[in-house]
Short mmCIF file of C-alpha atoms in Angstrom, two decimals:
data_model
loop_
_atom_site.label_atom_id
_atom_site.label_comp_id
_atom_site.label_asym_id
_atom_site.label_seq_id
_atom_site.Cartn_x
_atom_site.Cartn_y
_atom_site.Cartn_z
CA MET A 16 -50.59 -27.22 42.00
CA ARG A 17 -53.41 -25.07 40.69
CA LEU A 18 -52.21 -21.50 40.29
CA ASP A 19 -55.47 -19.92 39.07
CA PHE A 20 -54.75 -16.77 41.03
CA LEU A 21 -52.00 -15.99 38.54
CA PHE A 22 -54.59 -15.69 35.82
CA GLN A 23 -57.20 -13.78 37.82
CA TRP A 24 -55.13 -10.86 39.07
CA GLY A 25 -56.27 -8.83 36.06
CA THR A 26 -59.80 -8.51 37.52
CA ALA A 27 -58.69 -5.35 39.25
CA PHE A 28 -58.47 -3.83 35.79
CA GLY A 29 -61.73 -5.34 34.62
CA LYS A 30 -59.91 -7.33 31.95
CA GLU A 31 -59.43 -10.70 33.60
CA TYR A 32 -59.29 -12.82 30.46
CA PHE A 33 -56.95 -10.48 28.57
CA TRP A 34 -54.36 -10.25 31.34
CA GLY A 35 -54.65 -13.93 32.12
CA GLU A 36 -54.09 -14.87 28.48
CA LEU A 37 -51.14 -12.49 28.22
CA LEU A 38 -49.49 -14.02 31.29
CA ALA A 39 -50.20 -17.53 30.01
CA THR A 40 -48.62 -16.61 26.66
CA LEU A 41 -45.49 -15.27 28.33
CA ILE A 42 -45.16 -18.41 30.46
CA LEU A 43 -45.65 -20.74 27.50
CA VAL A 44 -43.19 -18.86 25.28
CA SER A 45 -40.59 -18.92 28.04
CA TYR A 46 -41.27 -22.59 28.72
CA LEU A 47 -40.87 -23.52 25.05
CA LEU A 48 -37.66 -21.52 24.79
CA LEU A 49 -36.21 -23.35 27.79
CA LEU A 50 -37.32 -26.69 26.36
CA PHE A 51 -35.58 -25.79 23.12
CA LEU A 52 -32.32 -25.05 24.97
CA ILE A 53 -32.55 -28.41 26.76
CA PHE A 54 -33.31 -30.02 23.41
CA MET A 55 -30.24 -28.46 21.80
CA TYR A 56 -28.09 -29.55 24.75
CA GLY A 57 -29.38 -33.11 24.25
CA VAL A 58 -28.68 -32.94 20.51
CA MET A 59 -25.10 -31.82 21.08
CA GLN A 60 -24.47 -34.61 23.61
CA PHE A 61 -26.08 -37.12 21.23
CA ARG A 62 -23.76 -35.99 18.43
CA LEU A 63 -20.78 -36.51 20.72
CA ALA A 64 -22.00 -40.01 21.52
CA ILE A 65 -22.28 -40.81 17.82
CA ALA A 66 -18.75 -39.50 17.21
CA TYR A 67 -17.46 -41.54 20.14
CA ARG A 68 -19.09 -44.75 18.89
CA LYS A 69 -17.73 -44.12 15.39
CA SER A 70 -14.21 -43.63 16.74
CA LYS A 71 -14.40 -46.97 18.57
CA LYS A 72 -15.40 -48.81 15.41
CA GLU A 73 -12.49 -47.44 13.43
CA GLU A 74 -9.13 -49.18 13.54
CA LYS A 75 -7.03 -47.86 16.39
CA LYS A 76 -3.67 -46.36 15.62
CA GLY A 77 -0.62 -47.95 17.13
CA ALA A 78 0.82 -46.61 20.36
CA VAL A 79 3.13 -43.63 19.95
CA VAL A 80 5.12 -44.36 23.11
CA ASP A 81 8.81 -43.89 22.37
CA PRO A 82 10.95 -45.64 25.04
CA ASN A 83 13.91 -43.41 24.14
CA TYR A 84 12.17 -40.03 24.35
CA PHE A 85 12.91 -38.40 27.70
CA PRO A 86 12.67 -34.61 27.61
CA LYS A 87 12.94 -32.63 30.82
CA VAL A 88 9.65 -32.67 32.74
CA THR A 89 8.48 -30.68 35.76
CA VAL A 90 5.70 -32.21 37.87
CA GLN A 91 3.60 -29.83 39.95
CA ILE A 92 1.28 -30.60 42.86
CA PRO A 93 -0.58 -27.45 43.95
CA LEU A 94 -2.22 -27.74 47.37
CA PHE A 95 -3.73 -25.78 50.23
CA ASN A 96 -4.37 -27.18 53.73
CA GLU A 97 -4.49 -30.88 52.80
CA MET A 98 -3.19 -32.61 55.90
CA TYR A 99 -5.09 -35.84 55.14
CA VAL A 100 -3.65 -36.51 51.68
CA ALA A 101 -0.49 -34.40 51.22
CA GLN A 102 2.00 -37.05 52.31
CA ARG A 103 0.29 -39.77 50.27
CA ALA A 104 0.37 -37.63 47.12
CA ILE A 105 4.02 -36.63 47.45
CA GLU A 106 5.21 -40.17 48.20
CA ASN A 107 3.25 -41.46 45.22
CA ILE A 108 4.61 -38.88 42.79
CA ALA A 109 8.14 -39.83 43.82
CA LEU A 110 7.47 -43.31 42.38
CA LEU A 111 7.25 -42.01 38.80
CA ASP A 112 9.29 -44.17 36.48
CA TYR A 113 11.30 -41.50 34.69
CA PRO A 114 15.03 -40.67 34.50
CA LYS A 115 15.94 -38.71 37.62
CA ASP A 116 18.13 -36.28 35.70
CA LYS A 117 15.13 -35.42 33.52
CA LEU A 118 12.59 -34.99 36.32
CA GLN A 119 11.79 -32.06 38.59
CA ILE A 120 8.98 -32.11 41.18
CA GLN A 121 7.46 -28.94 42.63
CA ILE A 122 5.09 -29.00 45.60
CA LEU A 123 3.23 -25.69 45.36
CA ASP A 124 2.04 -25.21 48.90
CA ASP A 125 -0.21 -22.33 50.04
CA SER A 126 -1.05 -24.02 53.34
CA THR A 127 -1.60 -22.11 56.56
CA ASP A 128 -1.92 -25.07 58.93
CA GLU A 129 0.12 -28.17 59.84
CA THR A 130 0.02 -29.29 56.21
CA LYS A 131 3.08 -27.14 55.43
CA ASP A 132 5.11 -29.03 58.06
CA ILE A 133 3.93 -32.40 56.71
CA VAL A 134 4.91 -31.32 53.20
CA ALA A 135 8.30 -29.99 54.28
CA ALA A 136 9.16 -33.18 56.16
CA THR A 137 8.00 -35.47 53.34
CA VAL A 138 9.89 -33.51 50.68
CA ALA A 139 13.09 -33.51 52.75
CA LYS A 140 12.86 -37.26 53.32
CA ILE A 141 12.29 -38.07 49.64
CA ARG A 142 15.06 -35.73 48.50
CA SER A 143 17.47 -37.41 50.91
CA GLU A 144 16.48 -41.03 50.33
CA LYS A 145 15.72 -41.02 46.59
CA GLU A 146 17.96 -38.16 45.48
CA ILE A 147 15.14 -36.68 43.42
CA ASP A 148 15.01 -33.04 42.38
CA ILE A 149 12.00 -32.16 44.50
CA ILE A 150 11.33 -28.73 46.00
CA HIS A 151 8.78 -27.31 48.41
CA ILE A 152 7.56 -23.88 47.31
CA HIS A 153 5.54 -22.36 50.14
CA ARG A 154 3.72 -19.08 49.53
CA VAL A 155 2.72 -16.85 52.42
CA ASN A 156 -0.34 -15.60 50.53
CA ARG A 157 -2.94 -17.12 48.21
CA VAL A 158 -2.97 -14.44 45.55
CA GLY A 159 -4.68 -16.01 42.54
CA PHE A 160 -5.26 -19.24 44.46
CA LYS A 161 -4.34 -22.32 42.38
CA ALA A 162 -3.78 -20.33 39.20
CA GLY A 163 -1.59 -17.90 41.12
CA ALA A 164 0.51 -20.71 42.54
CA LEU A 165 0.98 -22.27 39.10
CA ASP A 166 1.89 -18.91 37.57
CA ASP A 167 4.33 -17.98 40.32
CA ALA A 168 6.18 -21.28 39.89
CA MET A 169 6.63 -20.95 36.12
CA ASP A 170 10.03 -19.23 36.36
CA ALA A 171 11.33 -22.07 38.54
CA CYS A 172 10.19 -24.79 36.11
CA LYS A 173 13.18 -26.54 34.57
CA GLY A 174 11.08 -28.78 32.37
CA GLU A 175 10.08 -28.29 28.76
CA PHE A 176 6.82 -29.95 29.80
CA ILE A 177 4.74 -29.53 32.96
CA ALA A 178 2.59 -32.30 34.43
CA ILE A 179 -0.02 -31.16 36.95
CA PHE A 180 -1.81 -33.25 39.57
CA ASP A 181 -4.22 -32.18 42.27
CA VAL A 182 -3.29 -33.52 45.67
CA ASP A 183 -5.91 -36.29 45.63
CA PHE A 184 -4.55 -37.81 42.40
CA LEU A 185 -2.35 -40.90 42.44
CA PRO A 186 -0.96 -41.35 38.92
CA HIS A 187 0.62 -44.66 38.01
CA ALA A 188 4.41 -44.92 37.79
CA ASP A 189 4.39 -45.06 33.98
CA PHE A 190 2.23 -41.94 33.56
CA LEU A 191 4.92 -39.78 31.99
CA LYS A 192 6.11 -42.54 29.66
CA GLN A 193 2.53 -43.00 28.46
CA THR A 194 1.98 -39.29 27.75
CA ILE A 195 5.21 -37.47 26.92
CA SER A 196 5.82 -39.15 23.55
CA HIS A 197 2.74 -37.42 22.12
CA PHE A 198 4.61 -34.12 22.35
CA LYS A 199 7.00 -35.22 19.60
CA ASP A 200 4.42 -33.48 17.42
CA ASP A 201 5.36 -29.82 17.85
CA LYS A 202 1.73 -28.72 17.40
CA VAL A 203 0.57 -30.54 20.55
CA GLY A 204 0.22 -28.24 23.54
CA VAL A 205 -1.59 -30.51 26.02
CA VAL A 206 -2.05 -34.20 26.70
CA GLN A 207 -5.03 -34.91 28.97
CA THR A 208 -5.82 -38.29 30.53
CA ARG A 209 -8.97 -39.85 31.95
CA TRP A 210 -9.79 -39.59 35.64
CA GLY A 211 -10.18 -42.81 37.58
CA HIS A 212 -12.00 -43.15 40.91
CA LEU A 213 -10.31 -44.43 44.05
CA ASN A 214 -13.52 -44.53 46.08
CA LYS A 215 -16.28 -45.04 43.51
CA HIS A 216 -18.09 -47.62 45.67
CA TYR A 217 -18.04 -45.58 48.88
CA SER A 218 -21.73 -44.64 48.59
CA LEU A 219 -24.53 -43.95 46.15
CA LEU A 220 -23.33 -40.34 46.03
CA THR A 221 -19.87 -41.36 44.77
CA GLU A 222 -21.42 -43.89 42.37
CA LEU A 223 -23.51 -41.12 40.79
CA GLN A 224 -20.53 -38.80 40.52
CA ALA A 225 -18.55 -41.52 38.79
CA PHE A 226 -21.51 -42.12 36.46
CA GLY A 227 -21.51 -38.49 35.33
CA LEU A 228 -17.74 -38.03 35.18
CA ASN A 229 -17.23 -41.22 33.19
CA ALA A 230 -19.49 -39.87 30.46
CA HIS A 231 -17.49 -36.65 30.31
CA PHE A 232 -14.12 -38.41 30.30
CA SER A 233 -15.08 -40.92 27.65
CA VAL A 234 -17.90 -39.77 25.38
CA GLU A 235 -17.55 -36.00 25.63
CA GLN A 236 -13.77 -35.62 25.62
CA VAL A 237 -13.21 -38.29 22.96
CA GLY A 238 -16.21 -37.14 20.93
CA ARG A 239 -14.88 -33.59 20.73
CA ASN A 240 -11.25 -34.62 20.25
CA VAL A 241 -11.77 -37.01 17.36
CA GLN A 242 -13.75 -34.34 15.49
CA GLY A 243 -11.04 -31.76 16.02
CA HIS A 244 -13.24 -29.62 18.30
CA TYR A 245 -11.90 -27.89 21.38
CA ILE A 246 -11.61 -29.89 24.58
CA ASN A 247 -10.39 -28.75 27.96
CA PHE A 248 -7.52 -29.56 30.23
CA ASN A 249 -9.30 -30.79 33.34
CA GLY A 250 -7.08 -29.02 35.85
CA THR A 251 -5.16 -32.17 36.72
CA GLY A 252 -4.09 -35.50 35.30
CA GLY A 253 -2.50 -33.93 32.25
CA VAL A 254 0.69 -32.44 30.79
CA TRP A 255 1.29 -29.01 29.26
CA ARG A 256 4.03 -27.85 26.91
CA LYS A 257 5.55 -24.92 28.79
CA SER A 258 5.82 -22.79 25.65
CA CYS A 259 2.08 -23.38 25.00
CA ILE A 260 1.20 -21.92 28.40
CA GLU A 261 3.39 -18.90 27.73
CA ASP A 262 2.12 -18.39 24.18
CA ALA A 263 -1.52 -18.49 25.34
CA GLY A 264 -0.97 -15.76 27.93
CA GLY A 265 -0.09 -17.85 30.98
CA TRP A 266 -2.16 -18.85 33.98
CA GLN A 267 -4.75 -16.18 34.78
CA HIS A 268 -6.89 -16.06 37.90
CA ASP A 269 -9.86 -13.94 36.85
CA THR A 270 -12.04 -17.10 36.71
CA LEU A 271 -12.45 -20.04 39.09
CA THR A 272 -11.70 -22.52 36.31
CA GLU A 273 -8.28 -21.40 35.17
CA ASP A 274 -7.85 -24.74 33.38
CA LEU A 275 -10.84 -24.21 31.06
CA ASP A 276 -9.86 -20.60 30.45
CA LEU A 277 -6.27 -21.38 29.44
CA SER A 278 -7.44 -24.35 27.35
CA TYR A 279 -9.55 -22.13 25.11
CA ARG A 280 -6.97 -19.39 24.82
CA ALA A 281 -4.40 -21.98 23.76
CA GLN A 282 -6.58 -23.78 21.22
CA VAL A 283 -7.80 -20.57 19.62
CA LYS A 284 -4.11 -19.78 19.00
CA GLY A 285 -3.77 -23.05 17.12
CA TRP A 286 -2.36 -25.45 19.72
CA GLU A 287 -3.66 -29.02 19.51
CA PHE A 288 -4.84 -31.08 22.49
CA VAL A 289 -4.51 -34.86 22.70
CA TYR A 290 -6.90 -36.86 24.85
CA LEU A 291 -5.88 -40.35 26.04
CA GLU A 292 -8.90 -42.32 27.21
CA ASP A 293 -6.83 -45.42 27.94
CA VAL A 294 -4.42 -43.67 30.31
CA VAL A 295 -6.06 -43.33 33.72
CA ALA A 296 -5.13 -41.03 36.60
CA PRO A 297 -6.94 -42.29 39.74
CA ALA A 298 -8.41 -39.70 42.11
CA GLU A 299 -10.76 -39.30 45.04
CA LEU A 300 -14.43 -38.36 44.72
CA PRO A 301 -16.12 -36.10 47.32
CA ILE A 302 -17.91 -38.27 49.89
CA THR A 303 -20.17 -35.64 51.47
CA MET A 304 -22.91 -33.50 49.98
CA SER A 305 -21.25 -30.34 51.31
CA ALA A 306 -17.96 -31.23 49.60
CA LEU A 307 -19.76 -32.08 46.36
CA LYS A 308 -21.70 -28.80 46.42
CA SER A 309 -18.48 -26.87 46.98
CA GLN A 310 -16.87 -28.56 44.00
CA GLN A 311 -19.93 -28.11 41.80
CA HIS A 312 -20.24 -24.45 42.76
CA ARG A 313 -16.65 -23.78 41.70
CA TRP A 314 -16.97 -25.70 38.44
CA MET A 315 -20.31 -24.15 37.46
CA LYS A 316 -19.39 -20.59 38.40
CA GLY A 317 -16.03 -20.92 36.69
CA GLY A 318 -17.72 -22.24 33.56
CA ALA A 319 -20.00 -19.21 33.43
CA GLU A 320 -17.05 -16.87 34.02
CA CYS A 321 -15.18 -18.52 31.14
CA PHE A 322 -18.19 -18.10 28.87
CA VAL A 323 -18.30 -14.38 29.67
CA LYS A 324 -14.54 -14.05 29.18
CA ASN A 325 -14.04 -16.20 26.07
CA ASN A 326 -17.25 -16.22 24.04
CA ALA A 327 -16.17 -13.14 22.10
CA LEU A 328 -12.80 -14.78 21.47
CA LEU A 329 -14.58 -17.71 19.85
CA ARG A 330 -17.01 -15.58 17.89
CA LYS A 331 -14.61 -12.98 16.57
CA THR A 332 -11.26 -14.70 16.03
CA GLU A 333 -10.69 -14.94 12.30
CA GLY A 334 -9.91 -18.24 10.66
CA LEU A 335 -11.74 -20.52 13.09
CA GLU A 336 -13.97 -23.19 11.61
CA ARG A 337 -17.68 -22.59 12.20
CA SER A 338 -18.09 -26.02 13.80
CA HIS A 339 -15.33 -25.19 16.31
CA ARG A 340 -17.10 -21.95 17.20
CA VAL A 341 -20.48 -23.64 17.68
CA HIS A 342 -19.19 -26.59 19.70
CA GLY A 343 -16.95 -24.30 21.72
CA LEU A 344 -19.79 -21.94 22.62
CA PHE A 345 -22.02 -24.84 23.63
CA HIS A 346 -19.16 -26.29 25.67
CA LEU A 347 -18.63 -23.04 27.56
CA PHE A 348 -22.41 -22.67 28.00
CA ASN A 349 -22.80 -26.16 29.51
CA SER A 350 -22.98 -25.05 33.14
CA SER A 351 -25.97 -22.84 32.28
CA VAL A 352 -28.11 -25.93 31.71
CA PHE A 353 -28.77 -25.96 35.46
CA VAL A 354 -30.32 -22.48 35.31
CA VAL A 355 -32.45 -23.64 32.40
CA LEU A 356 -33.54 -26.72 34.37
CA LEU A 357 -34.44 -24.68 37.46
CA LEU A 358 -36.48 -22.16 35.47
CA LEU A 359 -38.13 -24.96 33.52
CA SER A 360 -39.20 -26.67 36.73
CA LEU A 361 -40.71 -23.45 38.14
CA LEU A 362 -42.56 -22.62 34.93
CA SER A 363 -43.99 -26.13 34.80
CA LEU A 364 -46.12 -25.43 37.88
CA PRO A 365 -48.90 -23.42 36.15
CA LEU A 366 -49.00 -25.53 32.96
CA MET A 367 -52.07 -27.58 33.84
CA THR A 368 -53.98 -24.47 34.81
CA ILE A 369 -53.09 -22.88 31.47
CA LYS A 370 -54.18 -26.01 29.62
CA GLU A 371 -57.55 -26.06 31.40
CA SER A 372 -58.15 -22.31 31.14
CA PHE A 373 -57.10 -21.65 27.54
CA SER A 374 -58.00 -24.52 25.24
CA HIS A 375 -56.64 -22.72 22.16
CA PHE A 376 -53.14 -23.25 23.58
CA ASP A 377 -53.42 -27.04 23.31
CA TRP A 378 -51.17 -27.08 20.25
CA VAL A 379 -48.32 -25.76 22.38
CA PHE A 380 -48.47 -28.86 24.58
CA ASP A 381 -48.45 -31.09 21.52
CA VAL A 382 -45.32 -29.34 20.24
CA SER A 383 -43.59 -29.45 23.62
CA ALA A 384 -43.95 -33.24 23.65
CA ILE A 385 -41.40 -33.33 20.83
CA PHE A 386 -38.76 -32.03 23.18
CA ILE A 387 -39.08 -35.10 25.40
CA SER A 388 -36.66 -36.64 22.90
CA SER A 389 -33.89 -34.65 24.59
CA THR A 390 -34.13 -37.09 27.50
CA LEU A 391 -33.71 -39.96 25.06
CA PHE A 392 -30.62 -38.26 23.60
CA LEU A 393 -29.10 -37.97 27.07
CA PHE A 394 -30.12 -41.56 27.80
CA TYR A 395 -28.09 -42.72 24.81
CA TYR A 396 -25.16 -40.42 25.68
CA TYR A 397 -24.77 -41.93 29.15
CA TRP A 398 -25.51 -45.47 27.94
CA VAL A 399 -22.60 -45.33 25.51
CA SER A 400 -20.31 -44.50 28.42
CA TYR A 401 -21.85 -47.02 30.83
CA ARG A 402 -22.23 -50.14 28.73
CA ASP A 403 -19.81 -52.98 29.35
CA LYS A 404 -19.98 -55.31 26.35
CA SER A 405 -18.58 -58.15 28.41
CA GLU A 406 -21.83 -58.27 30.37
CA GLN A 407 -25.22 -59.55 29.25
CA PHE A 408 -27.20 -56.77 27.63
CA LEU A 409 -30.49 -56.92 29.53
CA PRO A 410 -29.13 -56.96 33.13
CA SER A 411 -26.67 -54.22 32.23
CA PHE A 412 -29.38 -52.13 30.55
CA LEU A 413 -31.71 -52.42 33.55
CA ARG A 414 -28.96 -51.40 35.98
CA PHE A 415 -28.10 -48.49 33.75
CA THR A 416 -31.72 -47.32 33.53
CA VAL A 417 -32.00 -47.22 37.31
CA ARG A 418 -28.69 -45.37 37.61
CA PHE A 419 -29.67 -42.90 34.87
CA VAL A 420 -32.92 -42.02 36.64
CA GLN A 421 -31.06 -41.63 39.94
CA PHE A 422 -28.46 -39.41 38.27
CA LEU A 423 -31.06 -37.14 36.64
CA THR A 424 -32.97 -36.90 39.90
CA VAL A 425 -29.98 -35.82 41.99
CA SER A 426 -28.77 -33.52 39.20
CA ALA A 427 -32.16 -31.80 39.29
CA GLY A 428 -31.82 -31.48 43.05
CA LEU A 429 -28.43 -29.78 42.62
CA SER A 430 -29.91 -27.20 40.23
CA VAL A 431 -30.42 -24.64 43.03
CA ASN A 432 -26.80 -24.79 44.22
CA ASN A 433 -25.45 -24.81 40.67
CA SER A 434 -27.79 -22.12 39.32
CA ILE A 435 -26.72 -19.71 42.04
CA ALA A 436 -23.11 -20.37 41.05
CA VAL A 437 -23.81 -19.80 37.35
CA ILE A 438 -25.74 -16.58 38.00
CA GLU A 439 -22.90 -15.29 40.18
CA GLY A 440 -20.50 -16.08 37.34
CA TYR A 441 -22.55 -14.17 34.76
CA MET A 442 -23.01 -11.22 37.12
CA GLY A 443 -19.29 -10.96 37.78
CA ILE A 444 -19.63 -11.62 41.51
CA LYS A 445 -16.16 -12.68 42.63
CA SER A 446 -15.46 -15.25 45.32
CA SER A 447 -12.47 -17.11 46.67
CA PHE A 448 -11.29 -20.46 45.30
CA VAL A 449 -12.85 -22.93 47.76
CA ARG A 450 -11.07 -26.19 47.16
CA THR A 451 -12.88 -29.49 47.58
CA PRO A 452 -12.04 -31.20 50.91
CA LYS A 453 -10.12 -34.48 50.51
CA PHE A 454 -10.71 -37.39 52.87
CA ASN A 455 -8.29 -40.24 52.01
CA VAL A 456 -10.98 -42.89 52.58
CA ALA A 457 -12.33 -45.64 50.36
CA LEU A 458 -14.79 -47.28 52.78
CA LYS A 459 -17.34 -45.74 55.13
CA ASN A 460 -15.82 -47.32 58.24
CA GLU A 461 -12.59 -45.45 57.49
CA PHE A 462 -14.18 -42.00 57.75
CA LYS A 463 -13.24 -40.24 60.99
CA GLY A 464 -14.24 -36.70 60.08
CA ASN A 465 -12.60 -33.83 58.23
CA LYS A 466 -11.92 -30.40 59.68
CA TYR A 467 -11.94 -28.79 56.23
CA ASP A 468 -15.43 -29.98 55.33
CA LYS A 469 -17.47 -27.07 56.65
CA LYS A 470 -21.12 -27.94 57.15
CA LYS A 471 -23.74 -25.33 57.88
CA MET A 472 -27.33 -24.54 56.99
CA SER A 473 -27.08 -22.41 53.87
CA PHE A 474 -29.44 -20.35 51.74
CA PRO A 475 -29.48 -22.96 48.93
CA MET A 476 -30.56 -25.57 51.47
CA PHE A 477 -33.57 -23.48 52.48
CA LEU A 478 -34.51 -23.14 48.81
CA GLU A 479 -34.09 -26.88 48.28
CA PHE A 480 -36.42 -27.61 51.20
CA PHE A 481 -38.98 -25.10 49.93
CA LEU A 482 -38.93 -26.63 46.45
CA PHE A 483 -39.18 -30.11 47.93
CA ILE A 484 -42.41 -29.06 49.68
CA LEU A 485 -43.70 -27.13 46.65
CA PHE A 486 -43.24 -29.94 44.14
CA GLY A 487 -44.39 -32.49 46.71
CA LEU A 488 -47.72 -30.66 47.02
CA SER A 489 -47.88 -30.36 43.23
CA THR A 490 -47.35 -34.12 42.92
CA VAL A 491 -50.19 -34.80 45.37
CA TYR A 492 -52.43 -32.40 43.46
CA HIS A 493 -51.75 -34.10 40.11
CA ILE A 494 -52.50 -37.51 41.58
CA TYR A 495 -55.69 -36.24 43.24
CA THR A 496 -56.96 -34.54 40.06
CA GLU A 497 -55.71 -37.33 37.77
CA THR A 498 -53.69 -34.87 35.66
CA TYR A 499 -50.69 -37.01 34.83
CA ALA A 500 -48.98 -35.18 31.96
CA ILE A 501 -46.48 -33.34 34.15
CA LEU A 502 -46.55 -35.79 37.08
CA PRO A 503 -43.30 -37.75 36.32
CA PHE A 504 -41.33 -34.51 36.08
CA HIS A 505 -42.68 -33.22 39.38
CA VAL A 506 -42.06 -36.56 41.10
CA MET A 507 -38.45 -36.42 39.94
CA LEU A 508 -38.09 -32.83 41.20
CA THR A 509 -39.65 -33.73 44.55
CA LEU A 510 -37.27 -36.63 45.03
CA GLY A 511 -34.28 -34.66 43.74
CA TYR A 512 -34.69 -31.58 45.92
CA GLY A 513 -35.62 -33.79 48.86
CA ALA A 514 -32.60 -36.07 48.42
CA VAL A 515 -30.12 -33.20 48.17
CA PHE A 516 -31.62 -31.34 51.13
CA PHE A 517 -31.98 -34.29 53.50
CA TYR A 518 -28.57 -35.72 52.57
CA GLY A 519 -26.99 -32.38 53.45
CA PHE A 520 -29.16 -31.92 56.54
CA SER A 521 -28.19 -35.35 57.87
CA GLU A 522 -24.53 -34.29 57.65
CA LEU A 523 -25.27 -31.31 59.89
CA LYS A 524 -26.48 -33.71 62.57
CA ARG A 525 -23.29 -35.80 62.27
CA ARG A 526 -20.89 -32.93 62.85
#
């Protein structure tokens, strides 16, 4: 869209050109700074992809599984109002192949609805039939939410090690045997495994989530781990050494991502984390846009809160390697990329007007073209995760390219929801822990509704619709005036904001 009025408001002062040039300079400087941040994000992800590829080429070490190593383990399932999946999760965890005298199971239940009765009945049945040490710990308040439940249960943990699973996770029977042996090294504080997806093929929305998560759980986690950089416990699908939790200060609930927070406090104190890409813990992906937004809001806000809380710890703790500090700060800053993307999209609107009005700024546009390489870095990062070498290269590459464009488009559309979350995190605005609704469905014809999945017209949805219209008009303008430099970006934004808004709006109609 032409935004000439932005550069003509100075006429009231009789200095139109001066004020217009000043405003154009401020916009261009801000735009270049944001492009640089995106570029650095792309570089960091590219470096992780290189490290991941290098690790795959090196000879793999033999398995460290010791069939005779059976320390005492406590398994925890924290939950809150999960009537659709609670029984399934508890029955599955009771199938763990581990000596009964070495296993304790805690169901940490904060539920206020019929879920608590389902949990109580299921626990009683399993305890009676399988003679497993399983207990139902029901809190009458949600102080600290998930972190509070985990912290409150620490004194009742009999295990030297604590495995944690969210209620939608269905670990395989040999999970503990595949992970516990790594703790024979006394320096290891956490063993984290890769998330699998029970309902990946439910819809395009779940396919795109799997696409993004797979890159994190392969390239990013492995890439950091093999270089000795800090990784994070992902809140579930992993095992903690109890003494590591205590040494790092315990579970704290001043952020929405208590897992990321504790991970950094533990690693700064010298504890090592082991990541097992080949051990998979299957879980359920959100199947509605409202559920996905709720999850993303919590993750992004929590990430920003952890940056505020822990960046000084990384910068000032003596003895840390510089590379650990840099990678750690970028890791904690990751959620902020959505704010950068949103601001970048808004500042892109007046670019063509600036280019036409101030020809001496042409060099800026030539320089900014360099930063397009950040997209190529991300392309490679996701390709490394996606590629299946058992398939023919060309068909696989074409499918990946389509999926990559779809993923970037929807990610751009989520930038409003996620930016609000990040800004709230930086501003210290506190909110409750809104857990992601679980559905216990793998196919669309199985979905019968979910009382926990609250759908309503929200402020972010209004903004998404407004931006859909704004960038749609800008796209039409660029086509009409044959100014194509920024057109692909604005087409992507139009489709992204439109897809996220109309997907969510269609759910309102299906309530």
